[in-house]
Coordinates of C-alpha atoms in Angstrom, one line a residue:
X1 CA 69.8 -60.7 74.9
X2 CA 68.4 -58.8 77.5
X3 CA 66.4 -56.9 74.6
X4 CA 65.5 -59.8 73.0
X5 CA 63.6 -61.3 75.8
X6 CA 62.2 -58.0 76.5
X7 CA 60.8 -57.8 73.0
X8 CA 59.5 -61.3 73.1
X9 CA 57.3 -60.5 76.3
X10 CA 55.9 -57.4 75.0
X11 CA 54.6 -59.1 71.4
X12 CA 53.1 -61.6 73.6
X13 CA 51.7 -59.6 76.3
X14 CA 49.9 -57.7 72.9
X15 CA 48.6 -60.7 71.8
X16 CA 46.8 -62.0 74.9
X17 CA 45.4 -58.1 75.2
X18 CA 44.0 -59.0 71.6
X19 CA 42.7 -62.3 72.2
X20 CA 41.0 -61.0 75.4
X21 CA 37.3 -59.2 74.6
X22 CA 37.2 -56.3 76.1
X23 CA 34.2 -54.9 78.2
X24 CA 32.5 -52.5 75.4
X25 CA 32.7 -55.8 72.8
X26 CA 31.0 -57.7 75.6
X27 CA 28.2 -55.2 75.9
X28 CA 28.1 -54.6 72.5
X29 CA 27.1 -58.5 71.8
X30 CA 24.7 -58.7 74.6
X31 CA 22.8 -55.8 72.9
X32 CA 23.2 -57.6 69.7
X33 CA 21.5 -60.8 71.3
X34 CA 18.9 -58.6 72.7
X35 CA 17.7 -57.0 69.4
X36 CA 18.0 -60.1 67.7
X37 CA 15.5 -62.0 70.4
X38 CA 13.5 -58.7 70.6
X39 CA 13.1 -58.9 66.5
X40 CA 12.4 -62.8 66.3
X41 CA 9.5 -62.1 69.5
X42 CA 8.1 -58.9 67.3
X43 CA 7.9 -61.1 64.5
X44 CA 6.3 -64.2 65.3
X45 CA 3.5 -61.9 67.4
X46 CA 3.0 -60.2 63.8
X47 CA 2.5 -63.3 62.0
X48 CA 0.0 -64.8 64.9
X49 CA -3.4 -65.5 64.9
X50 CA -6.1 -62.5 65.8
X51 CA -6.5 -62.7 69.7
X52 CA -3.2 -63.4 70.8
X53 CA -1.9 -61.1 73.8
X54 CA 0.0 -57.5 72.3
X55 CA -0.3 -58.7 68.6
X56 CA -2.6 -55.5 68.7
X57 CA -0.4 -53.1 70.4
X58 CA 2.5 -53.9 68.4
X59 CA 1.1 -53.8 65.1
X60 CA 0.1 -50.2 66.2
X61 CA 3.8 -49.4 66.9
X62 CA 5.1 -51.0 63.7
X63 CA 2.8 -50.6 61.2
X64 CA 3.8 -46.8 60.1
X65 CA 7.1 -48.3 59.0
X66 CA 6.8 -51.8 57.8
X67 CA 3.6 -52.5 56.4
X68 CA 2.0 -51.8 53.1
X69 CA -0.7 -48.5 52.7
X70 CA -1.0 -45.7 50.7
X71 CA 1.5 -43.7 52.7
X72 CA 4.4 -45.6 50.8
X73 CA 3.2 -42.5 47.9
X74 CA 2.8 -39.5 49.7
X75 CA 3.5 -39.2 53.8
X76 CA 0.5 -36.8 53.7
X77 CA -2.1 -38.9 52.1
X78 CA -5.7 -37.7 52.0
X79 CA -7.6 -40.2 53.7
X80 CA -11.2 -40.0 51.4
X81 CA -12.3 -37.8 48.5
X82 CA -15.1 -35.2 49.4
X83 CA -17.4 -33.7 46.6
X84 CA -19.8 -31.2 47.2
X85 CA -23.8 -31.6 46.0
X86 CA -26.6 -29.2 46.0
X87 CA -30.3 -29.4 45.0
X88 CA -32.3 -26.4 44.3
X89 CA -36.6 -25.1 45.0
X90 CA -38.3 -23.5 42.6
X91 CA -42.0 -22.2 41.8
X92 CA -43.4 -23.5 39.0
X93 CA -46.9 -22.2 38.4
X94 CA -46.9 -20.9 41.7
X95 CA -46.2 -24.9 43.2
X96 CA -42.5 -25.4 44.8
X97 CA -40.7 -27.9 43.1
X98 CA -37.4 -29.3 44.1
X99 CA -34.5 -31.0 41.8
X100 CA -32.5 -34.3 42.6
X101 CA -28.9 -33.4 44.0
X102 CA -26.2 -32.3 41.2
X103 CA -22.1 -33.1 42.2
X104 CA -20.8 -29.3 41.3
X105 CA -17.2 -30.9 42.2
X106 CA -17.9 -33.7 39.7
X107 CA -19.1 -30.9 37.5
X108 CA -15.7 -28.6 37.6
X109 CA -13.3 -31.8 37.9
X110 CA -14.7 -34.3 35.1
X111 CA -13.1 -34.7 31.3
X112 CA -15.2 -33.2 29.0
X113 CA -16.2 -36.0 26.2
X114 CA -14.8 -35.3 23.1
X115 CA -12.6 -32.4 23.8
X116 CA -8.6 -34.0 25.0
X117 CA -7.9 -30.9 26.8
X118 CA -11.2 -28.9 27.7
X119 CA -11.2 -25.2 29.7
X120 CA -12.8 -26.0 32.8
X121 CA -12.1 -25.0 36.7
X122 CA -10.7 -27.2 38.6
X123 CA -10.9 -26.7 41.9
X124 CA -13.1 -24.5 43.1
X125 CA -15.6 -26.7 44.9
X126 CA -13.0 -28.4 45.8
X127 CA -11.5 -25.7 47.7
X128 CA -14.5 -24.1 49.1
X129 CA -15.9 -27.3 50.8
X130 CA -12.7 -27.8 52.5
X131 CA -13.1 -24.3 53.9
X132 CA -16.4 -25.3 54.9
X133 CA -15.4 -28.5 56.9
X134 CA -13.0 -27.1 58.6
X135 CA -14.9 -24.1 60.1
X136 CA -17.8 -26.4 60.8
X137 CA -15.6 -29.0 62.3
X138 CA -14.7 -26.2 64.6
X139 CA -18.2 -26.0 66.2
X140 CA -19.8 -28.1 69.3
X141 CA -21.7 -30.8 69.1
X142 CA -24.9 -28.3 69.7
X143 CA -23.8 -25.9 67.2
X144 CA -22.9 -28.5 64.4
X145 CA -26.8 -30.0 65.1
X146 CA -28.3 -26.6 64.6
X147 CA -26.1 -25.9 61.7
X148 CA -27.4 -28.6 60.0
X149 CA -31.2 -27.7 60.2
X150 CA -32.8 -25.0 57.7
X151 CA -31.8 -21.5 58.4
X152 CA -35.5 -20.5 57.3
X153 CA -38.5 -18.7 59.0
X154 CA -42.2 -18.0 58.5
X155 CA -42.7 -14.4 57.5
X156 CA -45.2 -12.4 56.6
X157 CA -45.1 -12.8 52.6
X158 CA -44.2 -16.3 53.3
X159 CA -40.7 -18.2 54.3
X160 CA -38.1 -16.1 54.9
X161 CA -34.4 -16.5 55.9
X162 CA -33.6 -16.1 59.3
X163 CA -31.4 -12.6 59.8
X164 CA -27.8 -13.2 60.7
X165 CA -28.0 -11.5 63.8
X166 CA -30.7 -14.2 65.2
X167 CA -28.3 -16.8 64.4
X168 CA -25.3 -15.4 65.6
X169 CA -27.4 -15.0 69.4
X170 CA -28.9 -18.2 68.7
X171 CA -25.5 -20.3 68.0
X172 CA -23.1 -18.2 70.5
X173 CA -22.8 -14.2 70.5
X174 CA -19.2 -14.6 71.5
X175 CA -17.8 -17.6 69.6
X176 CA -15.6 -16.5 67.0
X177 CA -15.8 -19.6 65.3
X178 CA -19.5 -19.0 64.7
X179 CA -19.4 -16.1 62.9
X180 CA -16.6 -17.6 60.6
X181 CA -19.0 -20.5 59.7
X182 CA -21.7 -18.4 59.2
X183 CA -19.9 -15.9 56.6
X184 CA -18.6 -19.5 54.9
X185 CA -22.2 -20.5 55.1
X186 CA -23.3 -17.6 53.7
X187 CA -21.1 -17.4 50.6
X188 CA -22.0 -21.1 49.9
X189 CA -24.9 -20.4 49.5
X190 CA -24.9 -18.1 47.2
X191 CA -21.8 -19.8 45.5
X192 CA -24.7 -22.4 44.6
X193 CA -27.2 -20.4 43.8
X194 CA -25.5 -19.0 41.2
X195 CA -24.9 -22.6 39.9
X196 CA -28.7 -23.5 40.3
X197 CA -30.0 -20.6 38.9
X198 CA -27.6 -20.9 35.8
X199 CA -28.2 -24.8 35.5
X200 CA -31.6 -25.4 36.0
X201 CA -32.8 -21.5 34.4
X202 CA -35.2 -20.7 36.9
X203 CA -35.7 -18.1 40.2
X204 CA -34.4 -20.3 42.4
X205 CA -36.2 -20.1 45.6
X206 CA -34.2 -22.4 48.2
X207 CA -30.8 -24.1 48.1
X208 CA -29.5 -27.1 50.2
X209 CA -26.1 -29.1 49.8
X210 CA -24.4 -31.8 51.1
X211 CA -20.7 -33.2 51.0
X212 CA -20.2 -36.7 50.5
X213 CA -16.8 -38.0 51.8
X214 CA -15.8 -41.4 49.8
X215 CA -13.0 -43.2 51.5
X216 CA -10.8 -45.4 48.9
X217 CA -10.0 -49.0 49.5
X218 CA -7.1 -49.9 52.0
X219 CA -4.0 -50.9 50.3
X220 CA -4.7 -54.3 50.8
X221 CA -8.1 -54.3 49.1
X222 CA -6.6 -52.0 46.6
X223 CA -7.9 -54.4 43.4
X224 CA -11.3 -55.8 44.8
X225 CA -14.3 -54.5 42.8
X226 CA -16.7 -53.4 45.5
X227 CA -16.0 -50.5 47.5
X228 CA -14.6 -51.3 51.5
X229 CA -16.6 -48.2 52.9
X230 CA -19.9 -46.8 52.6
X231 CA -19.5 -42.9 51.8
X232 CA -20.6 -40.7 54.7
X233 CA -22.9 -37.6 53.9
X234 CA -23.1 -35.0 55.8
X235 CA -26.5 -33.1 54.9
X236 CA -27.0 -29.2 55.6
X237 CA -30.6 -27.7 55.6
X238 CA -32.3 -26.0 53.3
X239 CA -31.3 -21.8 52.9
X240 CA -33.1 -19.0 51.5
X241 CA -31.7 -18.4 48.4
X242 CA -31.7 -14.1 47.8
X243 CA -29.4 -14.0 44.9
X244 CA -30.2 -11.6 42.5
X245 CA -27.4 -11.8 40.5
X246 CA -26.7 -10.0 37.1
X247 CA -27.4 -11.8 33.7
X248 CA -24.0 -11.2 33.3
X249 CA -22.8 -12.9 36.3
X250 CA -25.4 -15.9 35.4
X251 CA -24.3 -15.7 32.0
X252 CA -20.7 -16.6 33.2
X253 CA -21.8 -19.4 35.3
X254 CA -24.2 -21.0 32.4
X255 CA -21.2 -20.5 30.1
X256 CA -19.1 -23.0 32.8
X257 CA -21.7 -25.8 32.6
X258 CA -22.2 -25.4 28.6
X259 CA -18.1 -25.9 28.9
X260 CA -18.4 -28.9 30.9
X261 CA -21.2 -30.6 29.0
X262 CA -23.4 -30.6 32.3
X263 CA -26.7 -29.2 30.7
X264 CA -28.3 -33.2 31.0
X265 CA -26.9 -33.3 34.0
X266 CA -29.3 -30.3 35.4
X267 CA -31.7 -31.4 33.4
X268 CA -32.2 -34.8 34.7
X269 CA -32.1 -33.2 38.1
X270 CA -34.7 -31.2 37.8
X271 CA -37.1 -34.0 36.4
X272 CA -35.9 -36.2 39.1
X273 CA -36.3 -34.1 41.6
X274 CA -40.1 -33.6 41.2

């Protein structure tokens, strides 16, 4: 009997335990409210009118994870396409003419009509203008202004380029990141050169370039016609061109734009141009 009775106050003693809440289910529905109110406040502030207090600040903090944009497809989206122009001086019975600007990454990157599956390079523009930005992105204020002006002086028989060592003292003797620009600068140039002299069949005199960042439409506007952004061109000054390159090497480089089906391209440049 004795048993019995203990038996009976034991089953019941477990019951009342289980009826009871303990502390960490308590604190565990209090943090449940909390998120729940925290979640219902976040998301009528989303869904507010423009102006209301910390709509702003919390779009900021949520919209990496629960809006729509091009992330969705790659975490590392680029943010705007970049293609690199150029326009080239020439003498033509002994007057210097100019061409319009030609895309060389629109040049290396486009289908070639007719042809499914055409020989072309593909990135090489591409690649070298990204170079480019980088290194000049890596200069001051000052530095990137001067950059940007003609690297070309009055000599003797006429305009000459100005000798590397000028600039170098000119731009910062010391800087590391000025010679690295320069020797980018310096093969760009005659990276186009070779292109001008190729496309357009003359001596080419003077190069210039520019690179022309296109940013797409946000993810919202991803269907509208127009274009959301205007492109922003950066424009370099012009450079004394002194390639003297091989026939063969030109030969190679005339070959490329035969491939591509750019000849009008060059050709229309050079009438527009003048």
């Amino acid at each position: 009997m004795k048993e019995t009775i203990t038996q009976g106050a034991e089953t019941s003693r477990r019951r009342a335990t289980r009826s009871t809440p303990s502390r960490s289910a308590h604190f565990s529905a209090i943090i449940a409210m909390a998120l729940s109110l925290l979640l219902m406040v976040g998301t009528v502030l989303m869904v507010s009118p423009a102006g209301t207090p910390l709509k702003r600040e919390l779009q900021s903090i949520a919209s990496p994870y629960f809006s729509q944009n091009w992330r969705v497809f790659a975490p590392n989206i680029m943010k705007a396409n970049f293609s690199l122009e150029m326009r080239a001086q020439w003498f033509d019975d002994e007057k210097l003419v100019k061409s319009d600007w030609v895309s060389i990454t629109d040049l290396e990157t486009k289908g070639v009509h007719g042809n499914v599956v055409p020989s072309r390079i593909q990135k090489s523009s591409w690649n070298l203008t990204q170079t480019f930005r980088k290194r000049f992105n890596a200069l001051n204020d000052e530095q990137k202004a001067r950059v940007k002006d003609t690297f070309i002086e009055r000599g003797e028989g006429g305009f000459v380029a100005i000798p590397n060592e000028e600039l170098v003292a000119e731009l910062g003797e010391n800087d590391g990141d000025v010679v690295r620009f320069l020797r980018m600068d310096y093969m760009l140039m005659r990276y186009l050169s070779l292109y001008a002299t190729a496309g357009f069949g003359e001596k080419i005199e003077r190069i210039q370039w520019r690179i022309v960042l296109d940013r797409p439409n946000d993810f919202t506007h991803r269907f509208d016609e127009g274009s959301q952004f205007k492109p922003i061109i950066t424009t370099f000054g012009w450079r004394q061109s002194n390639v003297r390159a091989p026939k063969v090497v030109v030969d190679e480089y005339h070959a490329v734009i035969e491939r591509m089906g750019a000849q009008k391209t060059f050709k229309e440049a050079a009438v527009n141009g003048q």
